[in-house]
């Protein structure tokens, strides 16, 4: 089993963020202890999941990496999967490859730039025009350690794309998810975060990192925001009696293109050791797939999942007041009404 070597690289990765973000060491120590209880597996999960014939899923960032593997596996299970991505050429190529590899996979691509609120709204309109249900939404897309720059709407890119884009997309699709879920088969929202949320801090007075920009701090903040968002969303869904669950997953340290902006020493270390220490995209997708279709997760929401197991996220993520404040502020930023104000 590769747990010792893999865990070493995992801790190195978190420690790298710990140094770069200048986060309090208590957060890092907490993450280290939690990870020691859930060592990395030596192989991708090979468990058999039930067929999903007739069900519909949307996966953001499904043209490559973890997203691509998630789409491929869901398609193999019989789902009609819609890839939401910001490159038409990459999207059509992904559809072609998945259909070729799965033979029977029902996959299509719809353009959606998560860095544009207008594009997200147009995507939802296109999806609704299909008049089909939605049983699974996988919020997978993201950017990491990009230089300081803004989205089309003026948001810091990590926060705007990784978090606000998925916040708006999820809220606009909630009615369809609620209509698609049933008492025995809940619709599911799966959001991909990261272990870096353990060392993240949420600056409610400066969510756009205008005062002091750090690509590491901005990325960690966006991933923490996704965990806070998921917990608040599940609270609201439960309060409304909706047959929809929301969970957040940590894929581990996976060898994908996300690392193209890391410091060159880290990039070199990844290039030299990826085959031994890092998960493959297929292995990284296993927990997203588990959250999306496993019978064990039926009716279970508000969970933080790592290696297909429920574990504890950072303590700050359970702060209900912080969850509420972030939700309210997010509604203002993306221009939607805050229906949660009527829920305690």
CSV table of C-alpha atoms in Angstrom, one decimal:
chain,number,residue,atom,x,y,z
A,1,UNK,CA,0.0,0.0,0.0
A,2,UNK,CA,1.3,3.5,-0.9
A,3,UNK,CA,-0.2,5.2,2.2
A,4,UNK,CA,3.1,6.3,3.7
A,5,UNK,CA,4.6,7.8,0.6
A,6,UNK,CA,1.3,9.3,-0.6
A,7,UNK,CA,0.6,10.8,2.7
A,8,UNK,CA,4.0,12.3,2.8
A,9,UNK,CA,3.3,14.1,-0.5
A,10,UNK,CA,-0.1,15.0,0.8
A,11,UNK,CA,1.3,16.7,3.9
A,12,UNK,CA,4.0,18.3,1.8
A,13,UNK,CA,1.3,19.8,-0.4
A,14,UNK,CA,-0.6,21.2,2.6
A,15,UNK,CA,2.6,22.4,4.2
A,16,UNK,CA,3.5,24.2,0.9
A,17,UNK,CA,0.2,26.1,1.2
A,18,UNK,CA,0.7,26.6,4.9
A,19,UNK,CA,4.0,28.4,4.3
A,20,UNK,CA,2.6,30.3,1.2
A,21,UNK,CA,-0.6,31.5,2.9
A,22,UNK,CA,1.0,32.3,6.3
A,23,UNK,CA,-1.9,30.5,8.0
A,24,UNK,CA,-1.9,29.6,11.7
A,25,UNK,CA,-0.1,26.3,12.3
A,26,UNK,CA,-3.1,25.0,14.3
A,27,UNK,CA,-5.0,24.6,11.0
A,28,UNK,CA,-2.2,22.6,9.5
A,29,UNK,CA,-1.8,20.4,12.5
A,30,UNK,CA,-5.5,19.7,12.5
A,31,UNK,CA,-5.4,18.7,8.8
A,32,UNK,CA,-2.4,16.4,9.4
A,33,UNK,CA,-4.2,14.6,12.2
A,34,UNK,CA,-7.3,14.1,10.2
A,35,UNK,CA,-5.4,12.8,7.2
A,36,UNK,CA,-3.5,10.3,9.4
A,37,UNK,CA,-6.9,8.6,10.1
A,38,UNK,CA,-7.7,8.3,6.4
A,39,UNK,CA,-4.5,7.2,4.5
A,40,UNK,CA,-4.5,7.4,0.7
A,41,UNK,CA,-5.5,4.2,-1.1
A,42,UNK,CA,-3.1,2.3,-3.3
A,43,UNK,CA,-5.7,1.9,-6.1
A,44,UNK,CA,-8.7,3.7,-7.4
A,45,UNK,CA,-12.0,2.3,-6.1
A,46,UNK,CA,-13.2,-0.5,-8.2
A,47,UNK,CA,-16.6,-1.0,-6.4
A,48,UNK,CA,-19.6,-1.6,-8.7
A,49,UNK,CA,-22.3,1.0,-8.5
A,50,UNK,CA,-25.9,0.5,-9.7
A,51,UNK,CA,-26.8,1.5,-13.2
A,52,UNK,CA,-28.2,5.0,-13.6
A,53,UNK,CA,-30.3,4.6,-16.7
A,54,UNK,CA,-32.6,7.5,-17.3
A,55,UNK,CA,-30.8,9.9,-15.0
A,56,UNK,CA,-29.2,13.1,-16.0
A,57,UNK,CA,-26.1,14.7,-14.7
A,58,UNK,CA,-24.2,18.0,-15.3
A,59,UNK,CA,-20.4,18.0,-14.6
A,60,UNK,CA,-18.5,21.3,-14.8
A,61,UNK,CA,-15.0,21.2,-16.1
A,62,UNK,CA,-15.7,17.8,-17.6
A,63,UNK,CA,-13.3,18.0,-20.5
A,64,UNK,CA,-10.1,16.9,-18.7
A,65,UNK,CA,-8.7,15.6,-15.5
A,66,UNK,CA,-10.9,14.6,-12.6
A,67,UNK,CA,-14.0,16.0,-14.4
A,68,UNK,CA,-13.4,14.0,-17.5
A,69,UNK,CA,-13.0,10.8,-15.5
A,70,UNK,CA,-16.2,11.6,-13.6
A,71,UNK,CA,-18.2,12.1,-16.8
A,72,UNK,CA,-16.8,8.9,-18.3
A,73,UNK,CA,-17.7,6.8,-15.3
A,74,UNK,CA,-21.2,8.3,-15.0
A,75,UNK,CA,-21.8,7.7,-18.7
A,76,UNK,CA,-20.7,4.1,-18.3
A,77,UNK,CA,-23.4,3.7,-15.6
A,78,UNK,CA,-26.0,4.8,-18.1
A,79,UNK,CA,-26.4,8.4,-17.2
A,80,UNK,CA,-27.0,11.2,-19.7
A,81,UNK,CA,-24.2,13.5,-18.9
A,82,UNK,CA,-23.9,17.1,-19.9
A,83,UNK,CA,-20.4,18.6,-19.8
A,84,UNK,CA,-20.3,22.3,-18.9
A,85,UNK,CA,-17.1,23.8,-20.1
A,86,UNK,CA,-15.6,27.0,-21.5
A,87,UNK,CA,-13.9,25.5,-24.6
A,88,UNK,CA,-16.1,24.2,-27.5
A,89,UNK,CA,-13.2,22.4,-29.2
A,90,UNK,CA,-12.1,20.6,-26.0
A,91,UNK,CA,-15.7,19.8,-25.1
A,92,UNK,CA,-16.5,18.2,-28.5
A,93,UNK,CA,-13.2,16.2,-28.3
A,94,UNK,CA,-14.1,15.0,-24.8
A,95,UNK,CA,-17.6,13.9,-26.0
A,96,UNK,CA,-16.0,12.1,-28.9
A,97,UNK,CA,-13.5,10.2,-26.8
A,98,UNK,CA,-16.0,9.3,-24.1
A,99,UNK,CA,-18.5,7.9,-26.6
A,100,UNK,CA,-15.6,6.0,-28.2
A,101,UNK,CA,-14.4,4.6,-24.9
A,102,UNK,CA,-17.8,3.8,-23.4
A,103,UNK,CA,-19.5,2.7,-26.7
A,104,UNK,CA,-23.0,3.4,-25.2
A,105,UNK,CA,-22.3,6.6,-23.3
A,106,UNK,CA,-24.8,9.4,-23.8
A,107,UNK,CA,-22.7,12.6,-23.4
A,108,UNK,CA,-23.1,16.1,-24.8
A,109,UNK,CA,-21.3,19.4,-24.3
A,110,UNK,CA,-22.8,22.8,-23.5
A,111,UNK,CA,-20.8,26.0,-23.3
A,112,UNK,CA,-20.5,27.5,-19.8
A,113,UNK,CA,-17.9,30.0,-18.7
A,114,UNK,CA,-18.0,29.9,-14.9
A,115,UNK,CA,-16.0,33.2,-14.9
A,116,UNK,CA,-19.1,34.9,-16.5
A,117,UNK,CA,-22.4,35.3,-14.7
A,118,UNK,CA,-24.0,36.0,-18.1
A,119,UNK,CA,-22.6,32.8,-19.5
A,120,UNK,CA,-23.9,30.8,-16.5
A,121,UNK,CA,-27.4,32.2,-17.0
A,122,UNK,CA,-27.3,31.4,-20.7
A,123,UNK,CA,-26.2,27.8,-19.9
A,124,UNK,CA,-29.1,27.3,-17.5
A,125,UNK,CA,-31.5,28.6,-20.1
A,126,UNK,CA,-30.1,26.2,-22.7
A,127,UNK,CA,-30.4,23.3,-20.2
A,128,UNK,CA,-34.0,24.2,-19.2
A,129,UNK,CA,-35.0,24.3,-22.9
A,130,UNK,CA,-34.3,20.6,-23.1
A,131,UNK,CA,-37.1,20.0,-20.6
A,132,UNK,CA,-35.2,17.2,-18.9
A,133,UNK,CA,-34.7,16.4,-15.2
A,134,UNK,CA,-31.5,16.8,-13.3
A,135,UNK,CA,-30.5,14.2,-10.8
A,136,UNK,CA,-26.8,15.0,-10.2
A,137,UNK,CA,-24.8,18.2,-10.4
A,138,UNK,CA,-21.1,17.9,-10.0
A,139,UNK,CA,-19.4,21.3,-9.3
A,140,UNK,CA,-15.9,20.2,-10.4
A,141,UNK,CA,-14.3,23.0,-12.4
A,142,UNK,CA,-11.6,25.3,-11.0
A,143,UNK,CA,-8.4,27.2,-11.4
A,144,UNK,CA,-5.4,27.2,-9.0
A,145,UNK,CA,-2.7,29.7,-8.2
A,146,UNK,CA,-3.4,31.9,-11.2
A,147,UNK,CA,-1.7,35.4,-11.2
A,148,UNK,CA,-3.9,38.2,-9.9
A,149,UNK,CA,-6.6,38.9,-12.4
A,150,UNK,CA,-10.3,39.4,-12.5
A,151,UNK,CA,-13.3,37.7,-14.1
A,152,UNK,CA,-15.6,39.3,-16.6
A,153,UNK,CA,-17.7,40.6,-13.7
A,154,UNK,CA,-14.8,42.0,-11.8
A,155,UNK,CA,-14.3,39.3,-9.2
A,156,UNK,CA,-10.9,37.9,-8.2
A,157,UNK,CA,-10.6,34.8,-10.4
A,158,UNK,CA,-10.2,32.1,-7.8
A,159,UNK,CA,-13.2,33.4,-5.8
A,160,UNK,CA,-15.2,34.3,-8.9
A,161,UNK,CA,-14.8,31.1,-10.9
A,162,UNK,CA,-14.2,28.4,-8.2
A,163,UNK,CA,-16.8,29.6,-5.8
A,164,UNK,CA,-19.2,32.3,-7.1
A,165,UNK,CA,-19.6,30.6,-10.5
A,166,UNK,CA,-20.7,27.4,-8.8
A,167,UNK,CA,-22.8,29.2,-6.2
A,168,UNK,CA,-24.9,30.9,-9.0
A,169,UNK,CA,-25.1,27.8,-11.2
A,170,UNK,CA,-26.3,25.6,-8.3
A,171,UNK,CA,-28.9,28.2,-7.2
A,172,UNK,CA,-30.2,28.6,-10.7
A,173,UNK,CA,-30.6,24.8,-11.1
A,174,UNK,CA,-32.1,24.2,-7.6
A,175,UNK,CA,-35.7,24.1,-8.8
A,176,UNK,CA,-35.0,21.5,-11.4
A,177,UNK,CA,-33.0,19.4,-8.9
A,178,UNK,CA,-35.9,19.7,-6.4
A,179,UNK,CA,-38.4,18.5,-9.0
A,180,UNK,CA,-36.2,15.6,-10.0
A,181,UNK,CA,-35.5,14.3,-6.5
A,182,UNK,CA,-37.9,11.8,-4.8
A,183,UNK,CA,-38.2,10.4,-1.3
A,184,UNK,CA,-36.4,7.2,-2.3
A,185,UNK,CA,-34.0,8.8,-4.8
A,186,UNK,CA,-32.7,12.2,-3.8
A,187,UNK,CA,-31.1,14.5,-6.4
A,188,UNK,CA,-27.5,15.1,-5.5
A,189,UNK,CA,-25.2,18.1,-5.5
A,190,UNK,CA,-21.5,17.2,-5.3
A,191,UNK,CA,-19.0,20.0,-4.9
A,192,UNK,CA,-15.2,19.4,-5.3
A,193,UNK,CA,-13.1,21.3,-2.7
A,194,UNK,CA,-9.6,20.6,-1.5
A,195,UNK,CA,-7.5,19.9,1.6
A,196,UNK,CA,-6.2,23.4,1.2
A,197,UNK,CA,-9.5,24.6,2.7
A,198,UNK,CA,-8.0,23.5,6.1
A,199,UNK,CA,-5.4,26.3,5.9
A,200,UNK,CA,-7.8,28.8,4.3
A,201,UNK,CA,-9.2,32.0,5.8
A,202,UNK,CA,-12.4,33.7,4.7
A,203,UNK,CA,-12.0,37.5,4.6
A,204,UNK,CA,-15.6,38.7,4.5
A,205,UNK,CA,-14.5,42.3,4.3
A,206,UNK,CA,-12.1,41.6,1.5
A,207,UNK,CA,-13.4,38.5,-0.5
A,208,UNK,CA,-11.7,39.9,-3.6
A,209,UNK,CA,-8.2,40.0,-2.0
A,210,UNK,CA,-7.8,43.6,-2.9
A,211,UNK,CA,-5.8,44.5,0.2
A,212,UNK,CA,-3.1,41.9,-0.2
A,213,UNK,CA,-3.2,39.3,-3.0
A,214,UNK,CA,-1.7,35.9,-2.6
A,215,UNK,CA,-2.5,33.2,-5.2
A,216,UNK,CA,-2.2,30.5,-2.4
A,217,UNK,CA,-4.4,32.4,0.0
A,218,UNK,CA,-7.0,33.2,-2.7
A,219,UNK,CA,-7.2,29.6,-3.8
A,220,UNK,CA,-7.5,28.3,-0.2
A,221,UNK,CA,-10.2,30.9,0.5
A,222,UNK,CA,-12.2,29.8,-2.5
A,223,UNK,CA,-12.0,26.1,-1.4
A,224,UNK,CA,-13.1,27.0,2.1
A,225,UNK,CA,-16.0,29.0,0.7
A,226,UNK,CA,-17.2,25.9,-1.2
A,227,UNK,CA,-17.3,23.9,2.1
A,228,UNK,CA,-19.2,26.6,3.9
A,229,UNK,CA,-21.6,27.0,1.0
A,230,UNK,CA,-22.3,23.2,0.9
A,231,UNK,CA,-23.1,23.1,4.6
A,232,UNK,CA,-25.4,26.1,4.4
A,233,UNK,CA,-27.1,24.7,1.3
A,234,UNK,CA,-27.8,21.4,3.0
A,235,UNK,CA,-29.3,23.2,6.0
A,236,UNK,CA,-31.6,25.1,3.7
A,237,UNK,CA,-32.6,22.0,1.7
A,238,UNK,CA,-33.4,20.1,4.9
A,239,UNK,CA,-35.4,23.0,6.3
A,240,UNK,CA,-37.5,23.1,3.1
A,241,UNK,CA,-38.0,19.4,3.0
A,242,UNK,CA,-36.4,19.1,-0.4
A,243,UNK,CA,-35.4,15.7,-1.8
A,244,UNK,CA,-31.9,17.0,-2.6
A,245,UNK,CA,-28.6,16.4,-0.8
A,246,UNK,CA,-25.4,18.5,-1.0
A,247,UNK,CA,-22.0,17.1,-0.2
A,248,UNK,CA,-18.4,18.3,-0.6
A,249,UNK,CA,-15.5,16.0,-1.7
A,250,UNK,CA,-11.7,16.2,-1.4
A,251,UNK,CA,-10.1,14.3,-4.3
A,252,UNK,CA,-6.6,14.3,-2.7
A,253,UNK,CA,-3.5,15.5,-4.5
A,254,UNK,CA,-4.1,14.5,-8.1
A,255,UNK,CA,-1.8,14.8,-11.1
A,256,UNK,CA,-3.7,17.3,-13.3
A,257,UNK,CA,-3.1,20.5,-15.3
A,258,UNK,CA,-4.1,22.5,-12.2
A,259,UNK,CA,-0.4,22.6,-11.1
A,260,UNK,CA,0.8,24.6,-14.1
A,261,UNK,CA,1.0,27.8,-12.0
A,262,UNK,CA,2.8,26.4,-8.9
A,263,UNK,CA,6.3,27.4,-8.0
A,264,UNK,CA,8.9,25.8,-10.3
A,265,UNK,CA,10.5,23.7,-7.5
A,266,UNK,CA,7.1,22.2,-6.7
A,267,UNK,CA,6.4,21.7,-10.4
A,268,UNK,CA,9.7,19.9,-10.7
A,269,UNK,CA,9.0,17.7,-7.7
A,270,UNK,CA,5.6,16.8,-9.2
A,271,UNK,CA,7.1,16.0,-12.6
A,272,UNK,CA,9.7,13.7,-11.0
A,273,UNK,CA,7.5,11.9,-8.5
A,274,UNK,CA,3.9,12.1,-9.8
A,275,UNK,CA,3.9,8.4,-11.0
A,276,UNK,CA,4.7,7.3,-7.4
A,277,UNK,CA,3.1,9.8,-5.1
A,278,UNK,CA,0.1,11.5,-6.8
A,279,UNK,CA,-3.2,10.1,-7.6
A,280,UNK,CA,-4.2,9.7,-11.2
A,281,UNK,CA,-7.2,11.7,-12.4
A,282,UNK,CA,-9.2,8.4,-12.4
A,283,UNK,CA,-8.3,7.8,-8.8
A,284,UNK,CA,-9.0,11.4,-8.0
A,285,UNK,CA,-12.5,11.1,-9.4
A,286,UNK,CA,-13.5,8.1,-7.3
A,287,UNK,CA,-14.9,10.1,-4.4
A,288,UNK,CA,-17.0,12.4,-6.7
A,289,UNK,CA,-18.4,9.3,-8.4
A,290,UNK,CA,-19.1,7.8,-5.0
A,291,UNK,CA,-20.9,10.9,-3.8
A,292,UNK,CA,-22.9,11.0,-7.0
A,293,UNK,CA,-24.2,7.5,-7.2
A,294,UNK,CA,-23.4,5.3,-4.2
A,295,UNK,CA,-26.4,3.8,-2.4
A,296,UNK,CA,-24.6,4.5,0.8
A,297,UNK,CA,-25.0,8.2,0.3
A,298,UNK,CA,-28.7,8.1,-0.4
A,299,UNK,CA,-30.4,10.7,1.8
A,300,UNK,CA,-27.1,11.8,3.3
A,301,UNK,CA,-26.1,15.4,3.0
A,302,UNK,CA,-23.8,18.0,4.6
A,303,UNK,CA,-20.8,15.5,4.5
A,304,UNK,CA,-17.2,16.1,3.8
A,305,UNK,CA,-15.9,13.1,1.9
A,306,UNK,CA,-12.3,11.9,1.4
A,307,UNK,CA,-11.3,8.6,-0.1
A,308,UNK,CA,-15.0,7.7,-0.2
A,309,UNK,CA,-15.3,8.2,3.6
A,310,UNK,CA,-17.0,10.8,5.7
A,311,UNK,CA,-14.5,12.9,7.6
A,312,UNK,CA,-14.2,16.2,9.4
A,313,UNK,CA,-13.6,19.4,7.6
A,314,UNK,CA,-11.9,22.4,9.1
A,315,UNK,CA,-13.5,23.6,12.3
A,316,UNK,CA,-14.3,27.1,10.9
A,317,UNK,CA,-16.4,25.4,8.2
A,318,UNK,CA,-19.0,24.5,10.8
A,319,UNK,CA,-19.5,28.1,11.9
A,320,UNK,CA,-23.2,28.6,11.1
A,321,UNK,CA,-23.0,32.4,11.4
A,322,UNK,CA,-20.1,32.5,8.9
A,323,UNK,CA,-22.1,30.2,6.6
A,324,UNK,CA,-25.1,32.6,6.7
A,325,UNK,CA,-23.0,35.7,6.2
A,326,UNK,CA,-21.2,34.2,3.2
A,327,UNK,CA,-24.4,33.0,1.7
A,328,UNK,CA,-26.0,36.5,2.0
A,329,UNK,CA,-23.0,38.2,0.6
A,330,UNK,CA,-22.8,35.8,-2.2
A,331,UNK,CA,-26.4,36.4,-3.2
A,332,UNK,CA,-25.7,40.1,-3.4
A,333,UNK,CA,-22.6,39.5,-5.5
A,334,UNK,CA,-24.2,37.3,-8.1
A,335,UNK,CA,-27.5,39.2,-8.2
A,336,UNK,CA,-30.1,36.7,-6.8
A,337,UNK,CA,-32.6,37.0,-4.0
A,338,UNK,CA,-31.6,35.6,-0.6
A,339,UNK,CA,-34.4,33.2,0.1
A,340,UNK,CA,-32.4,31.8,3.1
A,341,UNK,CA,-33.3,35.0,5.1
A,342,UNK,CA,-36.6,33.3,6.1
A,343,UNK,CA,-34.8,30.2,7.4
A,344,UNK,CA,-33.2,30.2,10.9
